[in-house]
Amino acid sequence: MNSVFHIIVRRLSTQQNHYKLVVIGSGCGGLACASKFAKKLPKDDIIIIDKTDIHTYQPGWTLVGAGIKKAEELEKPQAQCIPQNTTWVQSNASQVEPEKNLVQLENGRKITYDYLIVAAGIEINFNRIKGAIDALDNDPQHVVSIYTRKYVTNVYNALNNFRTGHALFTFPATTIKCPGAPQKIMYLAEDLFRKNNVRDKITVTYNTSLPVIFGVKKYAAALMEVVKERNIQLNTRLNLVEVRANSREAIFENLDQPGTMKTFKYDLLHIGAPMQPHEFLAKSTLVDANGYVDVDKETLQHKKFPNVFAIGDCTNIPTSKTAAAVAGSNDILVRNLSNLMFGKSDKVPKYDGYTSCPLIVYGCISKTTSDGEIKASLRILVKALKSFSHIDLIDSVIMCLTRLLSLLSPDYKIHKFNALDCFINTSIRT
Ligand SMILES: Cc1cc2nc3c(=O)[nH]c(=O)nc-3n(C[C@H](O)[C@H](O)[C@H](O)COP(=O)(O)OP(=O)(O)OC[C@H]3O[C@@H](n4cnc5c(N)ncnc54)[C@H](O)[C@@H]3O)c2cc1C
């Protein structure tokens, strides 16, 4: 007994509790930054904090909802994603005290740091809609959402089995990651209804809390054409506040007349999930008044604590929360933090807020599209790009590549590159 006690005490006392770099979160932002620092710092200098043991490619969940991908195909054991040369602690952060350079974990462990990267994402909270969890859990043929791993696998069945009635899609009145996704799944559903020859028996409605169909003006204009052409009813300034699964009623608050409710009957309801900052961050001194980590939008360095940086959905950078934004900003974070860490003053470009939430896919790509056909499409796109170097076209090529990657067979060599590298390489080879 005594010797067991001593072994435990010795283990606890030899556990490393100070790291040069602590990374909170091993989603796409945390991993992108940690993997770059793993090449710059000696072993045992970096610790990554995250309880999740499965890494998920969340943008693919829209394709899961449409039956194009299986949820399992978008997952990898986290242990295979954590960069070599780093330590992974499988617990969540429960408290951050930047004044003491301290992170406390749910398991009670305290870790101090020289530098901190916060990349904890954003929390989904269906509890903000009365009755939503009950409906998602108990009526998965009629109430669905692509926004979580737990519910995404119900979506395709519900859409594909839907034959007649009112299909209602919603966009919440909170900050949301990938604000295009609630619309993307609606267009994919509408397409599926056509393929199943039931479109004429179904009415489709999009109720959004926004005053317009989409936050970016030029895309909003194009999308207005799309909803008109596809006979989709658009209602603005409506926020879903309650789901009554028994009577299949969705209750919305009119945001222009607070307190005034409007009831919609539905036969199929897709909920755009409400979101909020993680509580452990919201209660820390790292955040702004809205609960998001308060960083400089061009450098990703914290405004008050210079040894703290943040990336992705947990930040208050004024751009849409997407993996594309992480792809566009992680190198800038790494270079700014490297300057600070190694006392350098290398010139670093400013993050310009690049984000992307692709809504429209070039051509018609499905599970049956062959690698050869995709390659041919890419060649056409690249040729078009060469003759017409317009930023929107470049954007659309990158969007296509992002979408194509998950459709290509796993051994396809394009997977070796990320979307941008892949675009450049394809362009050079043509
Ligand atoms: C349905 C859907 C469709 C989307 N479509 C697109 C798209 O088409 N294009 C696009 O670019 N983006 C899309 N996105 C958004 C994209 O997935 C996110 O913006 C991106 O994952 C953000 O990366 P992140 O690292 O900030 O957060 P995440 O990738 O969410 O990672 C956060 C990590 O932090 C961990 N964590 C949470 N709390 C703690 C804690 N207390 N302590 C430690 N770790 C913690 C989590 O376990 C997670 O691993 C979509 C998302 C969804 C859900």
GROMACS .gro file of C-alpha atoms and ligand atoms in nm:
model
  483
    1MET     CA    1   0.000   0.000   0.000
    2ASN     CA    2   0.276   0.232   0.107
    3SER     CA    3   0.481   0.162  -0.208
    4VAL     CA    4   0.178   0.217  -0.438
    5PHE     CA    5   0.123   0.550  -0.265
    6HIS     CA    6   0.487   0.643  -0.325
    7ILE     CA    7   0.472   0.546  -0.693
    8ILE     CA    8   0.164   0.767  -0.741
    9VAL     CA    9   0.326   1.059  -0.558
   10ARG     CA   10   0.648   1.016  -0.761
   11ARG     CA   11   0.450   1.005  -1.090
   12LEU     CA   12   0.258   1.318  -0.998
   13SER     CA   13   0.568   1.504  -0.890
   14THR     CA   14   0.763   1.413  -1.207
   15GLN     CA   15   0.477   1.510  -1.439
   16GLN     CA   16   0.579   1.805  -1.653
   17ASN     CA   17   0.351   2.098  -1.578
   18HIS     CA   18   0.522   2.382  -1.760
   19TYR     CA   19   0.542   2.405  -2.139
   20LYS     CA   20   0.684   2.663  -2.372
   21LEU     CA   21   0.367   2.642  -2.584
   22VAL     CA   22   0.021   2.531  -2.476
   23VAL     CA   23  -0.245   2.479  -2.745
   24ILE     CA   24  -0.609   2.456  -2.632
   25GLY     CA   25  -0.809   2.259  -2.888
   26SER     CA   26  -0.700   2.015  -3.156
   27GLY     CA   27  -0.953   2.097  -3.426
   28CYS     CA   28  -0.834   2.236  -3.755
   29GLY     CA   29  -0.697   2.560  -3.601
   30GLY     CA   30  -0.511   2.399  -3.311
   31LEU     CA   31  -0.360   2.124  -3.525
   32ALA     CA   32  -0.256   2.359  -3.805
   33CYS     CA   33  -0.061   2.578  -3.562
   34ALA     CA   34   0.075   2.299  -3.341
   35SER     CA   35   0.209   2.103  -3.637
   36LYS     CA   36   0.407   2.404  -3.758
   37PHE     CA   37   0.554   2.473  -3.412
   38ALA     CA   38   0.635   2.103  -3.370
   39LYS     CA   39   0.895   2.153  -3.645
   40LYS     CA   40   1.042   2.459  -3.473
   41LEU     CA   41   1.056   2.356  -3.106
   42PRO     CA   42   1.231   2.072  -2.922
   43LYS     CA   43   1.041   1.768  -2.797
   44ASP     CA   44   0.844   1.828  -2.475
   45ASP     CA   45   0.799   2.199  -2.547
   46ILE     CA   46   0.441   2.176  -2.677
   47ILE     CA   47   0.131   2.036  -2.511
   48ILE     CA   48  -0.208   2.009  -2.683
   49ILE     CA   49  -0.517   2.003  -2.462
   50ASP     CA   50  -0.835   1.837  -2.598
   51LYS     CA   51  -1.062   1.564  -2.463
   52THR     CA   52  -1.191   1.455  -2.805
   53ASP     CA   53  -1.032   1.134  -2.931
   54ILE     CA   54  -1.175   1.158  -3.284
   55HIS     CA   55  -1.079   1.431  -3.529
   56THR     CA   56  -1.367   1.528  -3.758
   57TYR     CA   57  -1.378   1.716  -4.087
   58GLN     CA   58  -1.694   1.913  -4.002
   59PRO     CA   59  -1.743   2.084  -4.342
   60GLY     CA   60  -1.815   1.737  -4.482
   61TRP     CA   61  -2.125   1.701  -4.264
   62THR     CA   62  -2.327   1.891  -4.525
   63LEU     CA   63  -2.236   1.615  -4.771
   64VAL     CA   64  -2.331   1.351  -4.512
   65GLY     CA   65  -2.673   1.514  -4.486
   66ALA     CA   66  -2.707   1.489  -4.863
   67GLY     CA   67  -2.603   1.123  -4.868
   68ILE     CA   68  -2.280   1.190  -5.059
   69LYS     CA   69  -2.046   1.099  -4.772
   70LYS     CA   70  -2.060   0.875  -4.466
   71ALA     CA   71  -1.984   1.042  -4.132
   72GLU     CA   72  -1.716   0.780  -4.055
   73GLU     CA   73  -1.528   0.873  -4.373
   74LEU     CA   74  -1.468   1.220  -4.228
   75GLU     CA   75  -1.313   1.092  -3.906
   76LYS     CA   76  -0.967   0.991  -3.791
   77PRO     CA   77  -0.842   0.888  -3.449
   78GLN     CA   78  -0.709   1.204  -3.287
   79ALA     CA   79  -0.391   1.017  -3.193
   80GLN     CA   80  -0.307   0.993  -3.566
   81CYS     CA   81  -0.354   1.368  -3.615
   82ILE     CA   82  -0.159   1.499  -3.316
   83PRO     CA   83   0.182   1.611  -3.451
   84GLN     CA   84   0.485   1.408  -3.353
   85ASN     CA   85   0.711   1.585  -3.108
   86THR     CA   86   0.416   1.715  -2.905
   87THR     CA   87   0.233   1.593  -2.596
   88TRP     CA   88  -0.144   1.544  -2.602
   89VAL     CA   89  -0.341   1.555  -2.279
   90GLN     CA   90  -0.685   1.406  -2.321
   91SER     CA   91  -0.880   1.639  -2.096
   92ASN     CA   92  -1.050   1.972  -2.157
   93ALA     CA   93  -0.943   2.310  -2.028
   94SER     CA   94  -1.181   2.428  -1.756
   95GLN     CA   95  -1.021   2.762  -1.672
   96VAL     CA   96  -0.764   2.999  -1.818
   97GLU     CA   97  -0.585   3.261  -1.608
   98PRO     CA   98  -0.370   3.461  -1.851
   99GLU     CA   99  -0.248   3.685  -1.567
  100LYS     CA  100  -0.071   3.375  -1.424
  101ASN     CA  101   0.001   3.205  -1.761
  102LEU     CA  102  -0.206   2.918  -1.629
  103VAL     CA  103  -0.452   2.669  -1.775
  104GLN     CA  104  -0.649   2.443  -1.546
  105LEU     CA  105  -0.786   2.115  -1.681
  106GLU     CA  106  -1.111   1.935  -1.602
  107ASN     CA  107  -0.904   1.657  -1.446
  108GLY     CA  108  -0.761   1.908  -1.196
  109ARG     CA  109  -0.415   1.935  -1.351
  110LYS     CA  110  -0.264   2.284  -1.375
  111ILE     CA  111  -0.035   2.370  -1.665
  112THR     CA  112   0.166   2.689  -1.703
  113TYR     CA  113   0.300   2.826  -2.029
  114ASP     CA  114   0.528   3.080  -2.191
  115TYR     CA  115   0.294   3.110  -2.490
  116LEU     CA  116  -0.067   3.009  -2.540
  117ILE     CA  117  -0.272   2.942  -2.854
  118VAL     CA  118  -0.647   2.922  -2.798
  119ALA     CA  119  -0.826   2.719  -3.067
  120ALA     CA  120  -1.125   2.572  -2.883
  121GLY     CA  121  -1.391   2.641  -3.146
  122ILE     CA  122  -1.748   2.734  -3.059
  123GLU     CA  123  -2.018   2.553  -2.862
  124ILE     CA  124  -2.342   2.430  -3.018
  125ASN     CA  125  -2.640   2.472  -2.788
  126PHE     CA  126  -2.976   2.336  -2.905
  127ASN     CA  127  -3.107   2.413  -2.555
  128ARG     CA  128  -3.152   2.771  -2.669
  129ILE     CA  129  -3.457   2.642  -2.862
  130LYS     CA  130  -3.726   2.500  -2.636
  131GLY     CA  131  -3.812   2.142  -2.731
  132ALA     CA  132  -3.537   2.113  -2.996
  133ILE     CA  133  -3.335   1.837  -2.828
  134ASP     CA  134  -3.648   1.638  -2.752
  135ALA     CA  135  -3.755   1.665  -3.118
  136LEU     CA  136  -3.408   1.583  -3.257
  137ASP     CA  137  -3.378   1.283  -3.024
  138ASN     CA  138  -3.729   1.144  -3.054
  139ASP     CA  139  -3.854   1.246  -3.397
  140PRO     CA  140  -3.548   1.205  -3.624
  141GLN     CA  141  -3.762   1.142  -3.933
  142HIS     CA  142  -3.903   1.494  -3.910
  143VAL     CA  143  -3.656   1.708  -3.713
  144VAL     CA  144  -3.289   1.704  -3.810
  145SER     CA  145  -2.965   1.903  -3.815
  146ILE     CA  146  -2.633   1.859  -3.993
  147TYR     CA  147  -2.458   2.058  -3.720
  148THR     CA  148  -2.350   1.782  -3.480
  149ARG     CA  149  -2.203   1.434  -3.516
  150LYS     CA  150  -2.488   1.295  -3.307
  151TYR     CA  151  -2.764   1.422  -3.535
  152VAL     CA  152  -2.602   1.446  -3.879
  153THR     CA  153  -2.649   1.076  -3.950
  154ASN     CA  154  -3.030   1.115  -3.933
  155VAL     CA  155  -3.046   1.383  -4.200
  156TYR     CA  156  -3.016   1.186  -4.524
  157ASN     CA  157  -3.277   0.928  -4.423
  158ALA     CA  158  -3.524   1.200  -4.333
  159LEU     CA  159  -3.464   1.391  -4.659
  160ASN     CA  160  -3.462   1.086  -4.882
  161ASN     CA  161  -3.781   0.941  -4.731
  162PHE     CA  162  -3.967   1.271  -4.746
  163ARG     CA  163  -4.251   1.247  -4.994
  164THR     CA  164  -4.502   1.523  -4.930
  165GLY     CA  165  -4.561   1.830  -4.713
  166HIS     CA  166  -4.373   2.133  -4.584
  167ALA     CA  167  -3.993   2.128  -4.551
  168LEU     CA  168  -3.874   2.411  -4.327
  169PHE     CA  169  -3.509   2.520  -4.293
  170THR     CA  170  -3.387   2.769  -4.032
  171PHE     CA  171  -3.095   3.004  -3.966
  172PRO     CA  172  -3.038   3.104  -3.599
  173ALA     CA  173  -3.010   3.445  -3.434
  174THR     CA  174  -2.668   3.366  -3.286
  175THR     CA  175  -2.318   3.362  -3.427
  176ILE     CA  176  -2.287   3.048  -3.638
  177LYS     CA  177  -1.998   2.857  -3.792
  178CYS     CA  178  -2.026   2.821  -4.167
  179PRO     CA  179  -2.327   3.048  -4.211
  180GLY     CA  180  -2.379   2.906  -4.559
  181ALA     CA  181  -2.442   2.551  -4.437
  182PRO     CA  182  -2.812   2.591  -4.341
  183GLN     CA  183  -2.875   2.702  -4.701
  184LYS     CA  184  -2.644   2.446  -4.859
  185ILE     CA  185  -2.831   2.157  -4.703
  186MET     CA  186  -3.159   2.315  -4.818
  187TYR     CA  187  -3.044   2.332  -5.182
  188LEU     CA  188  -2.912   1.976  -5.164
  189ALA     CA  189  -3.244   1.863  -5.012
  190GLU     CA  190  -3.442   2.044  -5.279
  191ASP     CA  191  -3.230   1.874  -5.543
  192LEU     CA  192  -3.292   1.536  -5.381
  193PHE     CA  193  -3.669   1.600  -5.378
  194ARG     CA  194  -3.646   1.663  -5.754
  195LYS     CA  195  -3.444   1.347  -5.812
  196ASN     CA  196  -3.701   1.151  -5.611
  197ASN     CA  197  -3.980   1.299  -5.829
  198VAL     CA  198  -4.162   1.447  -5.529
  199ARG     CA  199  -4.067   1.813  -5.561
  200ASP     CA  200  -4.415   1.915  -5.679
  201LYS     CA  201  -4.567   1.769  -5.361
  202ILE     CA  202  -4.333   1.961  -5.130
  203THR     CA  203  -4.315   2.327  -5.031
  204VAL     CA  204  -3.976   2.453  -4.917
  205THR     CA  205  -3.931   2.748  -4.679
  206TYR     CA  206  -3.616   2.918  -4.547
  207ASN     CA  207  -3.671   3.119  -4.227
  208THR     CA  208  -3.369   3.326  -4.135
  209SER     CA  209  -3.302   3.562  -3.847
  210LEU     CA  210  -3.107   3.785  -4.087
  211PRO     CA  211  -3.266   4.076  -4.275
  212VAL     CA  212  -3.135   3.928  -4.603
  213ILE     CA  213  -3.076   3.581  -4.744
  214PHE     CA  214  -2.696   3.604  -4.697
  215GLY     CA  215  -2.464   3.851  -4.524
  216VAL     CA  216  -2.253   3.933  -4.833
  217LYS     CA  217  -2.437   4.157  -5.078
  218LYS     CA  218  -2.309   4.020  -5.409
  219TYR     CA  219  -2.384   3.659  -5.307
  220ALA     CA  220  -2.722   3.763  -5.163
  221ALA     CA  221  -2.827   3.895  -5.505
  222ALA     CA  222  -2.729   3.569  -5.676
  223LEU     CA  223  -2.900   3.360  -5.408
  224MET     CA  224  -3.223   3.555  -5.446
  225GLU     CA  225  -3.226   3.434  -5.807
  226VAL     CA  226  -3.166   3.077  -5.690
  227VAL     CA  227  -3.454   3.072  -5.437
  228LYS     CA  228  -3.683   3.227  -5.697
  229GLU     CA  229  -3.586   2.974  -5.960
  230ARG     CA  230  -3.628   2.683  -5.717
  231ASN     CA  231  -3.955   2.811  -5.578
  232ILE     CA  232  -3.829   2.843  -5.220
  233GLN     CA  233  -4.018   3.074  -4.985
  234LEU     CA  234  -3.780   3.310  -4.800
  235ASN     CA  235  -3.885   3.473  -4.470
  236THR     CA  236  -3.645   3.711  -4.294
  237ARG     CA  237  -3.607   3.831  -3.932
  238LEU     CA  238  -3.757   3.514  -3.787
  239ASN     CA  239  -3.581   3.329  -3.506
  240LEU     CA  240  -3.676   2.973  -3.411
  241VAL     CA  241  -3.751   2.970  -3.036
  242GLU     CA  242  -3.954   2.652  -2.987
  243VAL     CA  243  -4.022   2.317  -3.154
  244ARG     CA  244  -4.343   2.132  -3.066
  245ALA     CA  245  -4.271   1.784  -3.192
  246ASN     CA  246  -4.616   1.646  -3.104
  247SER     CA  247  -4.806   1.893  -3.321
  248ARG     CA  248  -4.515   1.949  -3.566
  249GLU     CA  249  -4.512   2.321  -3.506
  250ALA     CA  250  -4.213   2.554  -3.513
  251ILE     CA  251  -4.251   2.880  -3.322
  252PHE     CA  252  -4.053   3.182  -3.441
  253GLU     CA  253  -4.003   3.520  -3.281
  254ASN     CA  254  -4.039   3.816  -3.517
  255LEU     CA  255  -3.714   4.001  -3.450
  256ASP     CA  256  -3.860   4.328  -3.579
  257GLN     CA  257  -4.138   4.300  -3.321
  258PRO     CA  258  -3.977   4.136  -3.017
  259GLY     CA  259  -4.221   3.920  -2.823
  260THR     CA  260  -4.442   3.857  -3.129
  261MET     CA  261  -4.450   3.489  -3.224
  262LYS     CA  262  -4.539   3.323  -3.552
  263THR     CA  263  -4.620   2.953  -3.584
  264PHE     CA  264  -4.523   2.741  -3.887
  265LYS     CA  265  -4.648   2.386  -3.936
  266TYR     CA  266  -4.377   2.155  -4.069
  267ASP     CA  267  -4.344   1.799  -4.191
  268LEU     CA  268  -3.966   1.820  -4.207
  269LEU     CA  269  -3.762   2.068  -4.004
  270HIS     CA  270  -3.388   2.130  -4.046
  271ILE     CA  271  -3.249   2.335  -3.758
  272GLY     CA  272  -2.955   2.569  -3.815
  273ALA     CA  273  -2.794   2.524  -3.473
  274PRO     CA  274  -2.765   2.813  -3.227
  275MET     CA  275  -2.410   2.860  -3.098
  276GLN     CA  276  -2.227   3.038  -2.819
  277PRO     CA  277  -1.876   3.080  -2.678
  278HIS     CA  278  -1.743   2.801  -2.455
  279GLU     CA  279  -1.814   2.879  -2.091
  280PHE     CA  280  -1.453   2.830  -1.977
  281LEU     CA  281  -1.351   3.109  -2.215
  282ALA     CA  282  -1.655   3.331  -2.157
  283LYS     CA  283  -1.573   3.349  -1.786
  284SER     CA  284  -1.204   3.428  -1.847
  285THR     CA  285  -1.036   3.765  -1.898
  286LEU     CA  286  -0.942   3.663  -2.252
  287VAL     CA  287  -1.273   3.754  -2.411
  288ASP     CA  288  -1.464   4.058  -2.534
  289ALA     CA  289  -1.814   4.152  -2.420
  290ASN     CA  290  -1.963   3.881  -2.645
  291GLY     CA  291  -1.745   3.603  -2.502
  292TYR     CA  292  -1.506   3.561  -2.797
  293VAL     CA  293  -1.127   3.574  -2.755
  294ASP     CA  294  -1.025   3.934  -2.811
  295VAL     CA  295  -0.747   3.930  -3.070
  296ASP     CA  296  -0.607   4.175  -3.321
  297LYS     CA  297  -0.788   4.089  -3.644
  298GLU     CA  298  -0.473   4.124  -3.857
  299THR     CA  299  -0.213   3.949  -3.636
  300LEU     CA  300  -0.427   3.712  -3.421
  301GLN     CA  301  -0.234   3.827  -3.114
  302HIS     CA  302  -0.437   3.893  -2.800
  303LYS     CA  303  -0.507   4.262  -2.742
  304LYS     CA  304  -0.419   4.252  -2.368
  305PHE     CA  305  -0.194   3.948  -2.323
  306PRO     CA  306   0.083   3.955  -2.587
  307ASN     CA  307   0.193   3.594  -2.523
  308VAL     CA  308  -0.157   3.470  -2.611
  309PHE     CA  309  -0.281   3.410  -2.967
  310ALA     CA  310  -0.610   3.265  -3.086
  311ILE     CA  311  -0.744   3.121  -3.410
  312GLY     CA  312  -1.071   3.002  -3.559
  313ASP     CA  313  -1.425   2.996  -3.429
  314CYS     CA  314  -1.339   3.100  -3.071
  315THR     CA  315  -1.206   3.442  -3.179
  316ASN     CA  316  -1.378   3.776  -3.231
  317ILE     CA  317  -1.219   3.831  -3.574
  318PRO     CA  318  -1.493   3.998  -3.782
  319THR     CA  319  -1.518   3.735  -4.052
  320SER     CA  320  -1.736   3.425  -4.102
  321LYS     CA  321  -1.630   3.135  -3.884
  322THR     CA  322  -1.502   2.871  -4.126
  323ALA     CA  323  -1.222   2.620  -4.175
  324ALA     CA  324  -1.128   2.834  -4.475
  325ALA     CA  325  -1.067   3.126  -4.237
  326VAL     CA  326  -0.840   2.898  -4.033
  327ALA     CA  327  -0.656   2.799  -4.353
  328GLY     CA  328  -0.617   3.166  -4.443
  329SER     CA  329  -0.489   3.278  -4.103
  330ASN     CA  330  -0.287   2.999  -3.937
  331ASP     CA  331   0.037   3.083  -4.116
  332ILE     CA  332   0.003   3.447  -4.008
  333LEU     CA  333  -0.046   3.343  -3.645
  334VAL     CA  334   0.253   3.109  -3.658
  335ARG     CA  335   0.481   3.371  -3.812
  336ASN     CA  336   0.378   3.643  -3.565
  337LEU     CA  337   0.418   3.413  -3.266
  338SER     CA  338   0.754   3.289  -3.401
  339ASN     CA  339   0.876   3.648  -3.420
  340LEU     CA  340   0.783   3.695  -3.055
  341MET     CA  341   0.918   3.358  -2.941
  342PHE     CA  342   1.253   3.378  -3.119
  343GLY     CA  343   1.305   3.756  -3.095
  344LYS     CA  344   1.283   3.802  -3.472
  345SER     CA  345   1.121   4.080  -3.671
  346ASP     CA  346   1.040   3.902  -3.997
  347LYS     CA  347   0.779   4.080  -4.205
  348VAL     CA  348   0.442   3.906  -4.174
  349PRO     CA  349   0.143   3.980  -4.398
  350LYS     CA  350  -0.174   4.098  -4.228
  351TYR     CA  351  -0.472   3.865  -4.219
  352ASP     CA  352  -0.731   4.017  -4.450
  353GLY     CA  353  -1.030   3.824  -4.313
  354TYR     CA  354  -1.033   3.566  -4.596
  355THR     CA  355  -1.314   3.319  -4.542
  356SER     CA  356  -1.518   3.092  -4.764
  357CYS     CA  357  -1.840   2.905  -4.725
  358PRO     CA  358  -1.890   2.761  -5.072
  359LEU     CA  359  -2.251   2.743  -5.182
  360ILE     CA  360  -2.225   2.657  -5.547
  361VAL     CA  361  -2.028   2.369  -5.692
  362TYR     CA  362  -1.900   2.371  -6.048
  363GLY     CA  363  -2.071   2.115  -6.268
  364CYS     CA  364  -2.255   1.815  -6.139
  365ILE     CA  365  -2.045   1.606  -5.905
  366SER     CA  366  -2.178   1.298  -5.736
  367LYS     CA  367  -2.054   0.973  -5.588
  368THR     CA  368  -2.045   0.826  -5.938
  369THR     CA  369  -1.827   1.099  -6.090
  370SER     CA  370  -1.496   0.936  -6.180
  371ASP     CA  371  -1.152   1.071  -6.096
  372GLY     CA  372  -1.097   1.117  -6.471
  373GLU     CA  373  -1.408   1.331  -6.508
  374ILE     CA  374  -1.307   1.543  -6.210
  375LYS     CA  375  -0.960   1.585  -6.357
  376ALA     CA  376  -1.114   1.696  -6.688
  377SER     CA  377  -1.329   1.952  -6.503
  378LEU     CA  378  -1.024   2.083  -6.324
  379ARG     CA  379  -0.836   2.127  -6.651
  380ILE     CA  380  -1.123   2.333  -6.793
  381LEU     CA  381  -1.129   2.545  -6.480
  382VAL     CA  382  -0.756   2.599  -6.480
  383LYS     CA  383  -0.761   2.701  -6.849
  384ALA     CA  384  -1.045   2.943  -6.776
  385LEU     CA  385  -0.844   3.079  -6.489
  386LYS     CA  386  -0.538   3.140  -6.705
  387SER     CA  387  -0.733   3.338  -6.959
  388PHE     CA  388  -0.934   3.531  -6.702
  389SER     CA  389  -0.753   3.607  -6.379
  390HIS     CA  390  -1.050   3.730  -6.183
  391ILE     CA  391  -1.053   3.693  -5.804
  392ASP     CA  392  -1.404   3.542  -5.801
  393LEU     CA  393  -1.292   3.276  -6.043
  394ILE     CA  394  -0.987   3.194  -5.832
  395ASP     CA  395  -1.221   3.172  -5.535
  396SER     CA  396  -1.452   2.934  -5.716
  397VAL     CA  397  -1.164   2.707  -5.823
  398ILE     CA  398  -1.048   2.683  -5.463
  399MET     CA  399  -1.407   2.614  -5.353
  400CYS     CA  400  -1.432   2.335  -5.609
  401LEU     CA  401  -1.108   2.181  -5.492
  402THR     CA  402  -1.217   2.195  -5.129
  403ARG     CA  403  -1.535   2.015  -5.222
  404LEU     CA  404  -1.369   1.770  -5.461
  405LEU     CA  405  -1.112   1.646  -5.214
  406SER     CA  406  -1.364   1.461  -5.005
  407LEU     CA  407  -1.521   1.299  -5.312
  408LEU     CA  408  -1.199   1.163  -5.459
  409SER     CA  409  -1.079   0.814  -5.378
  410PRO     CA  410  -0.840   0.805  -5.078
  411ASP     CA  411  -0.535   0.712  -5.289
  412TYR     CA  412  -0.583   1.003  -5.532
  413LYS     CA  413  -0.262   1.204  -5.535
  414ILE     CA  414  -0.442   1.538  -5.499
  415HIS     CA  415  -0.486   1.459  -5.127
  416LYS     CA  416  -0.117   1.528  -5.078
  417PHE     CA  417  -0.178   1.898  -5.120
  418ASN     CA  418  -0.406   2.132  -4.936
  419ALA     CA  419  -0.665   2.313  -5.148
  420LEU     CA  420  -0.447   2.608  -5.236
  421ASP     CA  421  -0.127   2.411  -5.304
  422CYS     CA  422  -0.333   2.172  -5.508
  423PHE     CA  423  -0.474   2.455  -5.716
  424ILE     CA  424  -0.128   2.598  -5.780
  425ASN     CA  425   0.021   2.260  -5.866
  426THR     CA  426  -0.260   2.170  -6.104
  427SER     CA  427  -0.218   2.504  -6.269
  428ILE     CA  428   0.157   2.455  -6.315
  429ARG     CA  429   0.120   2.104  -6.457
  430THR     CA  430  -0.142   2.200  -6.717
  431LIG     C1  431  -2.220   2.145  -4.076
  431LIG     C2  432  -2.095   2.226  -4.092
  431LIG     C3  433  -2.057   2.267  -4.218
  431LIG     C4  434  -1.944   2.344  -4.236
  431LIG     N1  435  -1.906   2.378  -4.363
  431LIG     C5  436  -1.791   2.446  -4.381
  431LIG     C6  437  -1.745   2.476  -4.514
  431LIG     O1  438  -1.809   2.441  -4.612
  431LIG     N2  439  -1.629   2.543  -4.528
  431LIG     C7  440  -1.555   2.582  -4.419
  431LIG     O2  441  -1.449   2.640  -4.438
  431LIG     N3  442  -1.598   2.558  -4.292
  431LIG     C8  443  -1.713   2.491  -4.271
  431LIG     N4  444  -1.754   2.462  -4.143
  431LIG     C9  445  -1.691   2.530  -4.027
  431LIG    C10  446  -1.560   2.468  -3.981
  431LIG     O3  447  -1.576   2.331  -3.953
  431LIG    C11  448  -1.513   2.541  -3.857
  431LIG     O4  449  -1.513   2.680  -3.881
  431LIG    C12  450  -1.373   2.498  -3.819
  431LIG     O5  451  -1.375   2.363  -3.779
  431LIG    C13  452  -1.317   2.586  -3.708
  431LIG     O6  453  -1.197   2.535  -3.661
  431LIG     P1  454  -1.155   2.556  -3.508
  431LIG     O7  455  -1.023   2.491  -3.494
  431LIG     O8  456  -1.172   2.696  -3.469
  431LIG     O9  457  -1.267   2.475  -3.427
  431LIG     P2  458  -1.295   2.319  -3.428
  431LIG    O10  459  -1.249   2.259  -3.555
  431LIG    O11  460  -1.438   2.305  -3.392
  431LIG    O12  461  -1.202   2.261  -3.313
  431LIG    C14  462  -1.217   2.300  -3.180
  431LIG    C15  463  -1.150   2.194  -3.093
  431LIG    O13  464  -1.147   2.242  -2.958
  431LIG    C16  465  -1.183   2.137  -2.872
  431LIG     N5  466  -1.234   2.192  -2.746
  431LIG    C17  467  -1.357   2.241  -2.719
  431LIG     N6  468  -1.364   2.279  -2.591
  431LIG    C18  469  -1.242   2.256  -2.537
  431LIG    C19  470  -1.188   2.274  -2.407
  431LIG     N7  471  -1.260   2.322  -2.306
  431LIG     N8  472  -1.058   2.238  -2.386
  431LIG    C20  473  -0.983   2.187  -2.487
  431LIG     N9  474  -1.031   2.166  -2.612
  431LIG    C21  475  -1.159   2.201  -2.635
  431LIG    C22  476  -1.286   2.057  -2.949
  431LIG    O14  477  -1.295   1.924  -2.900
  431LIG    C23  478  -1.229   2.063  -3.091
  431LIG    O15  479  -1.143   1.954  -3.117
  431LIG    C24  480  -1.866   2.382  -4.122
  431LIG    C25  481  -1.904   2.339  -3.995
  431LIG    C26  482  -2.017   2.261  -3.979
  431LIG    C27  483  -2.055   2.213  -3.841
   0.00000   0.00000   0.00000
